[in-house]
Amino acid sequence: EAGVAQSPRYKIIEKRQSVAFWCNPISGHATLYWYQQILGQGPKLLIQFQNNGVVDDSQLPKDRFSAERLKGVDSTLKIQPAKLEDSAVYLCASSTGTGMYQPQHFGDGTRLSIL
Amino acid sequence: KQEVTQIPAALSVPEGENLVLNCSFTDSAIYNLQWFRQDPGKGLTSLLLIQSSQREQTSGRLNASLDKSSGRSTLYIAASQPGDSATYLCAVSLNTGNQFYFGTGTSLTVIP
C-alpha cells in the first residue's frame, strides 16, 4: 500500500512570506494529523482531522497557521506570514480512526527553512 | 501538562551490545505509550505500543516496559546492529484526549 505522501520535501523562504504544504494520507484513512518538529525536539501536534472535521487544533497558532481538509482526503497546511521560529520539519500522519490503538503512519515530512 | 523526558540524548555503542533507552513522564494518567524510530530525513515508524494496562511488549530484539506508577518506560534492544542506528522517541497519550506528547528522543549510533 502506498504510504503518506508529502510535498514539497524542502522549502526555503524569507520571513513574512507565505508557504503551503500538502499531504495525501493512506487511502481509506479517516484521521489526519499535522505535526511540527523543531530540530532536536519531538514532534508537536498542530491539528488533527477526522474526515474533514477538526478534532483538535489547540496547539495551532491560529494567527498565522491554517489547515484544511476539504474533501476528507488530502490536506494543506499554510503559514502566513512566516516567522524565523517556524523553521522546522512539518510531518503529516494518518490513521484509520481516532482510537489510540490505531497506529499512525507518518510521511517523510517537509523541511522548512526561514531566512 | 504532560512532560516527557528521554535520557540519554545520545548514545554510542559497539555492535552486539545490549542497551537500554529511558523515557519518563510526569502525568501517570496515560492511555498508552509508544516507542518510535526516526531515521534522518524520514518520518516516524512505530516500534511498540504499550497499553496502560500492560507491563511490557516485545517485538523481535526489542522489549519495552511500562511502570505507570513511577512514570517510566524503557526500551531494551538486544544484540545491537549498525542498522539500529537512528533516533528513538517515546510518546504518551493521556486519558483526556487524543494528543500524543513526544519526548526529545535518544540518538543511537551502533558502531560496526
Coordinates of N, CA and C in Angstrom, one line a residue:
Chain A
E1 N 0.9 -1.2 0.0 CA 0.0 0.0 0.0 C 0.9 1.2 0.0
A2 N 0.5 2.3 -0.7 CA 1.2 3.5 -0.8 C 1.2 4.1 0.6
G3 N 2.3 4.8 1.0 CA 2.4 5.5 2.2 C 1.8 6.9 2.2
V4 N 2.1 7.6 3.3 CA 1.6 9.0 3.3 C 2.6 9.9 2.5
A5 N 2.0 10.6 1.5 CA 2.8 11.4 0.6 C 2.8 12.9 1.1
Q6 N 3.9 13.5 1.1 CA 4.0 14.9 1.4 C 4.8 15.7 0.4
S7 N 4.5 16.9 0.1 CA 5.3 17.8 -0.8 C 5.1 19.2 -0.4
P8 N 6.2 20.0 -0.6 CA 7.5 19.6 -1.1 C 8.3 19.0 0.0
R9 N 9.4 18.4 -0.4 CA 10.3 17.8 0.7 C 11.1 18.9 1.4
Y10 N 11.4 20.0 0.6 CA 12.2 21.1 1.2 C 11.6 22.4 0.7
K11 N 11.7 23.4 1.6 CA 11.2 24.8 1.2 C 12.0 25.8 2.0
I12 N 12.5 26.8 1.2 CA 13.3 27.9 1.9 C 12.5 29.2 1.5
I13 N 12.2 29.9 2.5 CA 11.5 31.2 2.2 C 12.1 32.3 3.2
E14 N 11.8 33.5 2.9 CA 12.2 34.6 3.8 C 11.0 34.9 4.8
K15 N 11.4 35.4 5.9 CA 10.4 35.7 6.9 C 9.4 36.7 6.3
R16 N 8.2 36.5 6.8 CA 7.0 37.3 6.4 C 6.4 36.8 5.1
Q17 N 7.1 35.8 4.4 CA 6.4 35.2 3.2 C 5.4 34.2 3.6
S18 N 4.7 33.7 2.6 CA 3.7 32.6 2.9 C 4.2 31.3 2.3
V19 N 3.7 30.2 2.9 CA 4.1 28.9 2.4 C 3.0 27.9 2.6
A20 N 2.9 26.9 1.8 CA 1.9 25.9 1.9 C 2.5 24.5 1.7
F21 N 2.0 23.6 2.5 CA 2.4 22.2 2.5 C 1.2 21.3 2.1
W22 N 1.5 20.2 1.4 CA 0.4 19.3 1.0 C 0.7 17.9 1.5
C23 N -0.4 17.2 1.9 CA -0.3 15.9 2.4 C -1.4 15.0 1.8
N24 N -1.1 13.8 1.3 CA -2.1 12.9 0.9 C -1.9 11.6 1.7
P25 N -3.0 11.3 2.6 CA -2.8 10.2 3.5 C -3.0 8.9 2.8
I26 N -2.8 7.8 3.5 CA -3.1 6.5 3.0 C -4.5 6.3 2.7
S27 N -4.8 5.7 1.6 CA -6.2 5.6 1.1 C -7.1 4.9 2.2
G28 N -8.2 5.5 2.5 CA -9.1 5.0 3.5 C -8.9 5.4 4.9
H29 N -7.8 6.1 5.1 CA -7.5 6.6 6.5 C -8.4 7.9 6.8
A30 N -9.2 7.8 7.8 CA -10.1 8.9 8.1 C -9.5 10.0 8.9
T31 N -8.4 9.6 9.7 CA -7.8 10.6 10.6 C -6.5 11.1 10.0
L32 N -6.3 12.4 10.0 CA -5.1 13.0 9.5 C -4.5 14.0 10.6
Y33 N -3.2 13.9 10.7 CA -2.5 14.8 11.7 C -1.4 15.6 11.1
W34 N -1.3 16.8 11.5 CA -0.1 17.6 11.2 C 0.7 17.9 12.5
Y35 N 2.0 17.6 12.4 CA 3.0 17.8 13.5 C 4.0 18.8 13.1
Q36 N 4.5 19.5 14.0 CA 5.7 20.4 13.8 C 6.9 19.8 14.7
Q37 N 8.0 19.5 14.0 CA 9.2 19.0 14.7 C 10.3 20.0 14.6
I38 N 10.6 20.7 15.6 CA 11.8 21.6 15.6 C 13.0 20.8 15.9
L39 N 14.1 21.2 15.3 CA 15.4 20.5 15.4 C 15.7 20.1 16.9
G40 N 16.0 18.9 17.1 CA 16.4 18.5 18.5 C 15.2 18.2 19.4
Q41 N 14.0 18.3 18.9 CA 12.8 18.1 19.7 C 11.9 17.0 19.2
G42 N 11.0 16.6 20.0 CA 10.0 15.6 19.5 C 8.9 16.4 18.7
P43 N 8.1 15.6 17.9 CA 7.0 16.3 17.2 C 6.0 16.8 18.1
K44 N 5.4 18.0 17.7 CA 4.3 18.6 18.5 C 3.0 18.6 17.6
L45 N 1.9 18.1 18.1 CA 0.7 18.1 17.3 C 0.2 19.5 17.0
L46 N -0.1 19.8 15.8 CA -0.6 21.1 15.4 C -2.2 21.0 15.2
I47 N -2.6 20.0 14.5 CA -4.0 19.9 14.2 C -4.3 18.4 13.8
Q48 N -5.5 18.0 14.2 CA -6.0 16.6 13.9 C -7.3 16.7 13.3
F49 N -7.5 16.0 12.1 CA -8.8 16.0 11.4 C -9.4 14.6 11.5
Q50 N -10.7 14.5 11.6 CA -11.4 13.3 11.4 C -12.3 13.5 10.2
N51 N -12.0 12.8 9.1 CA -12.6 13.1 7.8 C -12.3 14.6 7.5
N52 N -13.3 15.4 7.3 CA -13.0 16.8 7.0 C -13.3 17.7 8.2
G53 N -13.5 17.2 9.4 CA -13.7 18.0 10.6 C -12.5 18.0 11.5
V54 N -12.4 19.1 12.2 CA -11.3 19.3 13.1 C -11.6 18.7 14.5
V55 N -10.7 17.8 15.0 CA -10.8 17.2 16.3 C -10.1 17.9 17.3
D56 N -8.9 18.4 17.0 CA -8.0 19.1 18.0 C -7.1 20.1 17.2
D57 N -7.2 21.3 17.5 CA -6.3 22.3 17.0 C -5.8 23.3 18.1
S58 N -5.8 22.7 19.3 CA -5.5 23.6 20.5 C -4.0 24.1 20.4
Q59 N -3.1 23.5 19.7 CA -1.7 24.0 19.7 C -1.4 24.6 18.3
L60 N -2.4 24.9 17.5 CA -2.2 25.5 16.2 C -2.1 27.1 16.4
P61 N -1.1 27.7 16.1 CA -1.0 29.2 16.2 C -1.9 29.8 15.1
K62 N -3.2 30.0 15.5 CA -4.2 30.4 14.5 C -4.0 31.8 13.9
D63 N -3.2 32.6 14.5 CA -3.0 33.9 13.9 C -2.2 33.8 12.6
R64 N -1.4 32.7 12.4 CA -0.6 32.6 11.2 C -0.7 31.3 10.5
F65 N -1.2 30.3 11.2 CA -1.3 28.9 10.7 C -2.7 28.6 10.3
S66 N -3.0 27.9 9.2 CA -4.3 27.4 8.9 C -4.1 26.1 8.2
A67 N -5.2 25.3 8.3 CA -5.1 24.0 7.7 C -6.5 23.6 7.2
E68 N -6.6 22.9 6.1 CA -7.9 22.4 5.7 C -7.8 21.0 5.1
R69 N -9.0 20.4 5.1 CA -9.1 19.0 4.5 C -10.5 19.0 4.0
L70 N -10.7 19.6 2.8 CA -12.0 19.9 2.3 C -12.8 18.7 1.9
K71 N -12.2 17.7 1.3 CA -13.0 16.5 0.9 C -12.7 15.3 1.7
G72 N -12.1 15.5 2.9 CA -11.8 14.4 3.8 C -10.7 13.5 3.3
V73 N -9.9 14.0 2.3 CA -8.8 13.1 1.8 C -7.5 13.9 2.1
D74 N -7.0 14.6 1.0 CA -5.8 15.3 1.2 C -6.0 16.6 2.0
S75 N -4.8 17.1 2.4 CA -4.9 18.3 3.3 C -3.8 19.3 3.0
T76 N -4.0 20.5 3.3 CA -2.9 21.5 3.1 C -2.8 22.3 4.4
L77 N -1.5 22.6 4.8 CA -1.2 23.4 5.9 C -0.5 24.7 5.4
K78 N -1.0 25.8 5.9 CA -0.4 27.1 5.4 C 0.1 27.9 6.5
I79 N 1.2 28.7 6.2 CA 1.7 29.6 7.2 C 1.8 31.0 6.5
Q80 N 1.2 32.0 7.2 CA 1.1 33.3 6.6 C 0.9 34.3 7.7
P81 N 1.9 35.2 8.0 CA 3.3 35.2 7.4 C 4.2 34.4 8.3
A82 N 5.3 33.9 7.6 CA 6.2 33.0 8.4 C 7.1 33.8 9.3
K83 N 7.5 33.2 10.4 CA 8.5 33.8 11.3 C 9.7 32.9 11.4
L84 N 10.8 33.4 11.9 CA 12.0 32.6 12.0 C 11.8 31.3 12.8
E85 N 11.0 31.4 13.9 CA 10.8 30.3 14.7 C 10.0 29.2 14.1
D86 N 9.4 29.4 12.9 CA 8.7 28.4 12.2 C 9.6 27.4 11.5
S87 N 10.9 27.6 11.5 CA 11.8 26.7 10.8 C 11.7 25.4 11.6
A88 N 11.3 24.3 10.8 CA 11.1 23.0 11.4 C 10.8 22.0 10.3
V89 N 10.6 20.8 10.7 CA 10.1 19.8 9.8 C 8.6 19.6 10.1
Y90 N 7.8 19.7 9.1 CA 6.3 19.5 9.2 C 5.9 18.1 8.8
L91 N 5.5 17.3 9.7 CA 5.1 15.9 9.4 C 3.6 15.7 9.4
C92 N 3.2 14.9 8.4 CA 1.8 14.6 8.3 C 1.7 13.1 8.6
A93 N 0.7 12.7 9.3 CA 0.4 11.3 9.6 C -1.0 11.0 9.4
S94 N -1.3 9.7 9.2 CA -2.7 9.3 9.1 C -3.0 8.0 9.8
S95 N -4.2 7.8 10.2 CA -4.6 6.5 10.8 C -6.0 6.2 10.4
T96 N -6.4 5.0 10.7 CA -7.8 4.5 10.2 C -8.9 5.2 11.1
G97 N -8.5 5.6 12.3 CA -9.6 6.1 13.2 C -8.9 7.0 14.3
T98 N -9.7 7.4 15.2 CA -9.3 8.3 16.3 C -8.8 7.5 17.5
G99 N -9.1 6.2 17.5 CA -8.8 5.4 18.6 C -7.3 5.4 18.9
M100 N -6.9 5.4 20.1 CA -5.5 5.4 20.4 C -4.8 4.1 20.1
Y101 N -5.5 3.1 19.8 CA -4.9 1.8 19.4 C -4.6 1.8 17.9
Q102 N -5.0 2.8 17.2 CA -4.8 2.8 15.8 C -3.5 3.5 15.5
P103 N -2.5 2.7 14.9 CA -1.2 3.3 14.7 C -1.2 4.4 13.7
Q104 N -0.4 5.4 13.9 CA -0.2 6.5 13.0 C 0.9 6.2 12.0
H105 N 0.6 6.4 10.7 CA 1.6 6.2 9.7 C 2.1 7.6 9.2
F106 N 3.4 7.8 9.3 CA 4.0 9.1 9.0 C 4.5 9.2 7.6
G107 N 4.4 10.5 7.0 CA 5.1 10.8 5.8 C 6.6 11.2 6.2
D108 N 7.4 11.5 5.1 CA 8.8 11.9 5.4 C 8.9 13.3 5.8
G109 N 7.9 14.1 5.7 CA 7.9 15.5 6.1 C 8.4 16.5 5.1
T110 N 8.1 17.8 5.4 CA 8.6 18.9 4.7 C 9.5 19.7 5.6
R111 N 10.8 19.9 5.1 CA 11.7 20.7 5.9 C 11.6 22.1 5.5
L112 N 11.2 23.0 6.4 CA 11.1 24.4 6.1 C 12.2 25.2 6.8
S113 N 12.8 26.0 6.0 CA 13.9 26.9 6.5 C 13.4 28.4 6.2
I114 N 13.5 29.2 7.3 CA 13.1 30.6 7.2 C 14.4 31.4 7.3
L115 N 14.6 32.3 6.2 CA 15.8 33.1 6.2 C 15.5 34.5 6.8
Chain B
K1 N 0.3 19.9 32.6 CA 0.7 19.5 31.3 C 1.7 18.3 31.3
Q2 N 1.6 17.4 30.4 CA 2.5 16.2 30.4 C 3.8 16.6 29.9
E3 N 4.9 16.2 30.6 CA 6.3 16.4 30.2 C 6.9 15.0 30.0
V4 N 7.5 14.9 28.9 CA 8.2 13.6 28.6 C 9.7 13.8 28.4
T5 N 10.5 13.1 29.1 CA 11.9 13.2 29.1 C 12.6 12.0 28.7
Q6 N 13.6 12.1 27.8 CA 14.4 10.9 27.4 C 15.8 11.1 27.7
I7 N 16.4 10.1 28.4 CA 17.8 10.1 28.7 C 18.4 8.8 28.4
P8 N 19.7 8.8 27.7 CA 20.4 10.0 27.4 C 20.0 10.6 26.1
A9 N 20.4 11.8 25.8 CA 20.1 12.4 24.5 C 20.8 11.7 23.3
A10 N 22.0 11.2 23.6 CA 22.8 10.5 22.6 C 23.5 9.3 23.2
L11 N 23.7 8.2 22.4 CA 24.3 7.0 22.9 C 25.0 6.4 21.8
S12 N 26.3 5.9 22.1 CA 27.1 5.3 21.1 C 27.6 4.0 21.7
V13 N 27.3 2.8 21.0 CA 27.7 1.5 21.5 C 28.3 0.7 20.4
P14 N 29.2 -0.2 20.7 CA 29.7 -1.2 19.7 C 28.7 -2.2 19.4
E15 N 28.8 -2.7 18.1 CA 27.9 -3.7 17.6 C 27.8 -4.9 18.6
G16 N 26.7 -5.4 18.8 CA 26.5 -6.6 19.6 C 26.1 -6.4 21.0
E17 N 26.3 -5.2 21.5 CA 25.9 -4.8 22.9 C 24.4 -4.8 23.0
N18 N 24.0 -5.1 24.3 CA 22.6 -4.9 24.6 C 22.5 -3.5 25.3
L19 N 21.4 -2.8 25.0 CA 21.3 -1.4 25.5 C 19.9 -1.1 26.0
V20 N 19.8 -0.1 26.8 CA 18.5 0.4 27.4 C 18.3 1.9 27.1
L21 N 17.2 2.2 26.6 CA 16.8 3.6 26.4 C 15.7 4.0 27.5
N22 N 15.8 5.1 28.0 CA 14.9 5.5 29.1 C 13.9 6.6 28.7
C23 N 12.7 6.5 29.2 CA 11.7 7.5 29.0 C 10.9 7.8 30.3
S24 N 10.8 9.0 30.7 CA 10.0 9.3 31.9 C 8.9 10.3 31.6
F25 N 7.8 10.3 32.3 CA 6.7 11.2 32.0 C 6.1 11.6 33.4
T26 N 5.5 12.8 33.4 CA 5.1 13.4 34.6 C 3.7 13.1 35.1
D27 N 2.8 12.8 34.1 CA 1.4 12.5 34.4 C 1.1 11.0 34.2
S28 N 0.9 10.3 35.3 CA 0.7 8.9 35.2 C -0.6 8.4 34.6
A29 N -1.5 9.4 34.3 CA -2.8 9.0 33.8 C -2.8 8.9 32.3
I30 N -1.9 8.0 31.8 CA -1.7 7.8 30.4 C -2.7 6.8 29.8
Y31 N -3.0 6.9 28.6 CA -3.8 5.9 27.9 C -2.9 4.8 27.3
N32 N -1.9 5.2 26.6 CA -0.9 4.3 26.2 C 0.5 5.0 25.9
L33 N 1.5 4.2 25.7 CA 2.8 4.7 25.4 C 3.4 4.0 24.2
Q34 N 4.0 4.8 23.3 CA 4.6 4.2 22.1 C 6.0 4.6 22.0
W35 N 6.8 3.6 21.4 CA 8.1 3.9 21.0 C 8.2 3.9 19.5
F36 N 8.9 5.0 19.0 CA 9.0 5.2 17.6 C 10.5 5.2 17.2
R37 N 10.8 5.0 16.0 CA 12.1 5.1 15.4 C 12.0 6.2 14.3
Q38 N 13.1 7.0 14.3 CA 13.1 8.1 13.2 C 14.5 8.0 12.6
D39 N 14.6 7.7 11.3 CA 15.8 7.8 10.5 C 16.0 9.2 10.0
P40 N 17.2 9.6 9.8 CA 17.5 11.0 9.3 C 16.7 11.3 8.0
G41 N 16.0 12.5 8.1 CA 15.2 12.9 6.9 C 13.9 12.1 6.7
K42 N 13.6 11.3 7.6 CA 12.4 10.5 7.5 C 11.3 10.8 8.5
G43 N 10.1 10.2 8.3 CA 9.1 10.3 9.3 C 9.3 9.3 10.4
L44 N 8.3 9.1 11.2 CA 8.4 8.1 12.4 C 7.8 6.8 12.0
T45 N 8.5 5.7 12.5 CA 8.0 4.4 12.4 C 7.7 3.8 13.8
S46 N 6.4 3.4 14.0 CA 6.0 2.8 15.3 C 6.7 1.5 15.5
L47 N 7.3 1.3 16.7 CA 8.0 0.1 17.0 C 7.2 -0.8 18.0
L48 N 6.8 -0.2 19.0 CA 6.0 -0.9 20.1 C 5.0 0.0 20.7
L49 N 3.8 -0.5 21.0 CA 2.8 0.3 21.7 C 2.4 -0.5 22.9
I50 N 2.4 0.1 24.1 CA 2.0 -0.5 25.3 C 0.8 0.2 25.9
Q51 N -0.3 -0.6 26.0 CA -1.5 0.0 26.6 C -1.3 0.2 28.1
S52 N -2.1 1.1 28.7 CA -1.9 1.5 30.1 C -2.0 0.3 31.1
S53 N -2.8 -0.7 30.6 CA -3.0 -1.9 31.5 C -1.9 -3.0 31.4
Q54 N -1.0 -2.7 30.4 CA 0.1 -3.7 30.2 C 1.4 -3.3 30.9
R55 N 2.3 -4.3 31.0 CA 3.6 -4.0 31.7 C 4.7 -4.0 30.6
E56 N 4.5 -4.8 29.6 CA 5.6 -4.8 28.6 C 5.1 -5.3 27.2
Q57 N 5.9 -5.1 26.2 CA 5.6 -5.6 24.8 C 6.9 -5.9 24.2
T58 N 6.9 -7.0 23.4 CA 8.1 -7.5 22.8 C 7.9 -7.6 21.3
S59 N 8.9 -7.3 20.5 CA 8.9 -7.5 19.1 C 10.4 -7.8 18.6
G60 N 10.6 -9.0 18.3 CA 12.0 -9.4 17.9 C 13.0 -9.1 19.0
R61 N 14.0 -8.3 18.6 CA 15.1 -7.9 19.6 C 14.7 -6.8 20.5
L62 N 13.5 -6.2 20.3 CA 13.0 -5.1 21.1 C 12.1 -5.5 22.2
N63 N 12.3 -4.9 23.4 CA 11.4 -5.1 24.5 C 11.1 -3.8 25.2
A64 N 9.9 -3.4 25.3 CA 9.5 -2.2 26.0 C 8.7 -2.5 27.3
S65 N 9.1 -1.8 28.4 CA 8.4 -2.0 29.6 C 7.7 -0.7 30.0
L66 N 6.7 -0.8 30.9 CA 6.0 0.4 31.3 C 5.7 0.2 32.8
D67 N 6.1 1.3 33.6 CA 5.8 1.4 35.0 C 5.0 2.7 35.2
K68 N 3.7 2.6 35.2 CA 2.9 3.8 35.3 C 3.1 4.6 36.6
S69 N 3.2 3.8 37.7 CA 3.2 4.4 39.0 C 4.5 5.3 39.2
S70 N 5.6 4.9 38.5 CA 6.8 5.7 38.6 C 7.0 6.6 37.4
G71 N 6.1 6.5 36.5 CA 6.2 7.4 35.3 C 7.4 7.0 34.4
R72 N 7.7 5.7 34.2 CA 8.8 5.4 33.4 C 8.6 4.3 32.4
S73 N 9.3 4.3 31.3 CA 9.3 3.2 30.4 C 10.7 3.0 29.9
T74 N 11.1 1.8 29.6 CA 12.4 1.5 29.0 C 12.2 0.8 27.7
L75 N 13.1 1.0 26.8 CA 13.2 0.2 25.5 C 14.5 -0.5 25.6
Y76 N 14.5 -1.8 25.6 CA 15.6 -2.7 25.6 C 15.9 -3.2 24.2
I77 N 17.1 -3.0 23.7 CA 17.5 -3.5 22.4 C 18.6 -4.6 22.6
A78 N 18.3 -5.8 22.2 CA 19.3 -6.9 22.4 C 20.2 -7.0 21.1
A79 N 21.4 -7.3 21.4 CA 22.4 -7.6 20.3 C 22.3 -6.5 19.2
S80 N 22.7 -5.3 19.6 CA 22.5 -4.2 18.7 C 23.3 -4.4 17.4
Q81 N 22.7 -3.8 16.3 CA 23.3 -3.9 14.9 C 23.5 -2.4 14.4
P82 N 24.4 -2.2 13.4 CA 24.5 -0.9 12.8 C 23.2 -0.4 12.3
G83 N 22.4 -1.3 11.8 CA 21.1 -0.8 11.2 C 20.1 -0.3 12.3
D84 N 20.5 -0.5 13.5 CA 19.6 0.1 14.6 C 19.9 1.6 14.8
S85 N 20.9 2.1 14.2 CA 21.3 3.5 14.4 C 20.2 4.4 13.9
A86 N 19.7 5.2 14.8 CA 18.5 6.1 14.5 C 18.2 6.9 15.7
T87 N 17.2 7.7 15.6 CA 16.7 8.4 16.8 C 15.5 7.7 17.3
Y88 N 15.4 7.4 18.6 CA 14.3 6.7 19.2 C 13.5 7.6 20.1
L89 N 12.2 7.7 19.8 CA 11.3 8.6 20.5 C 10.2 7.9 21.2
C90 N 9.9 8.3 22.4 CA 8.7 7.8 23.1 C 7.7 8.8 23.1
A91 N 6.4 8.4 23.1 CA 5.3 9.3 23.2 C 4.2 8.7 24.0
V92 N 3.5 9.5 24.8 CA 2.4 9.1 25.6 C 1.1 9.8 25.2
S93 N 0.0 9.1 25.4 CA -1.3 9.8 25.2 C -2.0 9.7 26.5
L94 N -2.8 10.8 26.8 CA -3.5 10.8 28.0 C -4.9 10.4 27.9
N95 N -5.5 10.0 29.0 CA -6.9 9.6 29.0 C -7.8 10.7 28.6
T96 N -7.4 11.9 28.7 CA -8.3 13.0 28.5 C -8.3 13.5 27.0
G97 N -7.5 12.9 26.2 CA -7.6 13.4 24.8 C -6.9 12.5 23.8
N98 N -6.8 12.9 22.6 CA -6.2 12.1 21.6 C -4.7 12.5 21.4
Q99 N -4.2 13.5 22.0 CA -2.9 14.0 21.6 C -1.8 13.1 22.2
F100 N -0.8 13.0 21.4 CA 0.5 12.3 21.8 C 1.4 13.4 22.3
Y101 N 2.1 13.1 23.4 CA 3.2 14.0 23.9 C 4.5 13.2 23.7
F102 N 5.4 13.9 22.9 CA 6.6 13.2 22.5 C 7.8 13.7 23.4
G103 N 8.7 12.7 23.6 CA 10.0 13.1 24.2 C 10.9 13.7 23.2
T104 N 12.1 14.1 23.6 CA 13.0 14.8 22.6 C 13.9 13.7 21.9
G105 N 13.8 12.5 22.3 CA 14.5 11.4 21.6 C 15.9 11.1 22.1
T106 N 16.3 9.9 21.8 CA 17.7 9.5 22.0 C 18.3 9.1 20.7
S107 N 19.4 9.7 20.4 CA 20.1 9.4 19.1 C 21.1 8.3 19.4
L108 N 20.8 7.1 18.7 CA 21.6 5.9 18.9 C 22.5 5.7 17.7
T109 N 23.8 5.5 18.0 CA 24.8 5.1 17.0 C 25.4 3.7 17.4
V110 N 25.3 2.7 16.5 CA 25.9 1.4 16.8 C 27.1 1.3 15.8
I111 N 28.2 1.2 16.5 CA 29.5 1.2 15.7 C 29.9 -0.2 15.3
P112 N 30.1 -0.4 14.0 CA 30.5 -1.8 13.5 C 31.8 -2.3 14.1

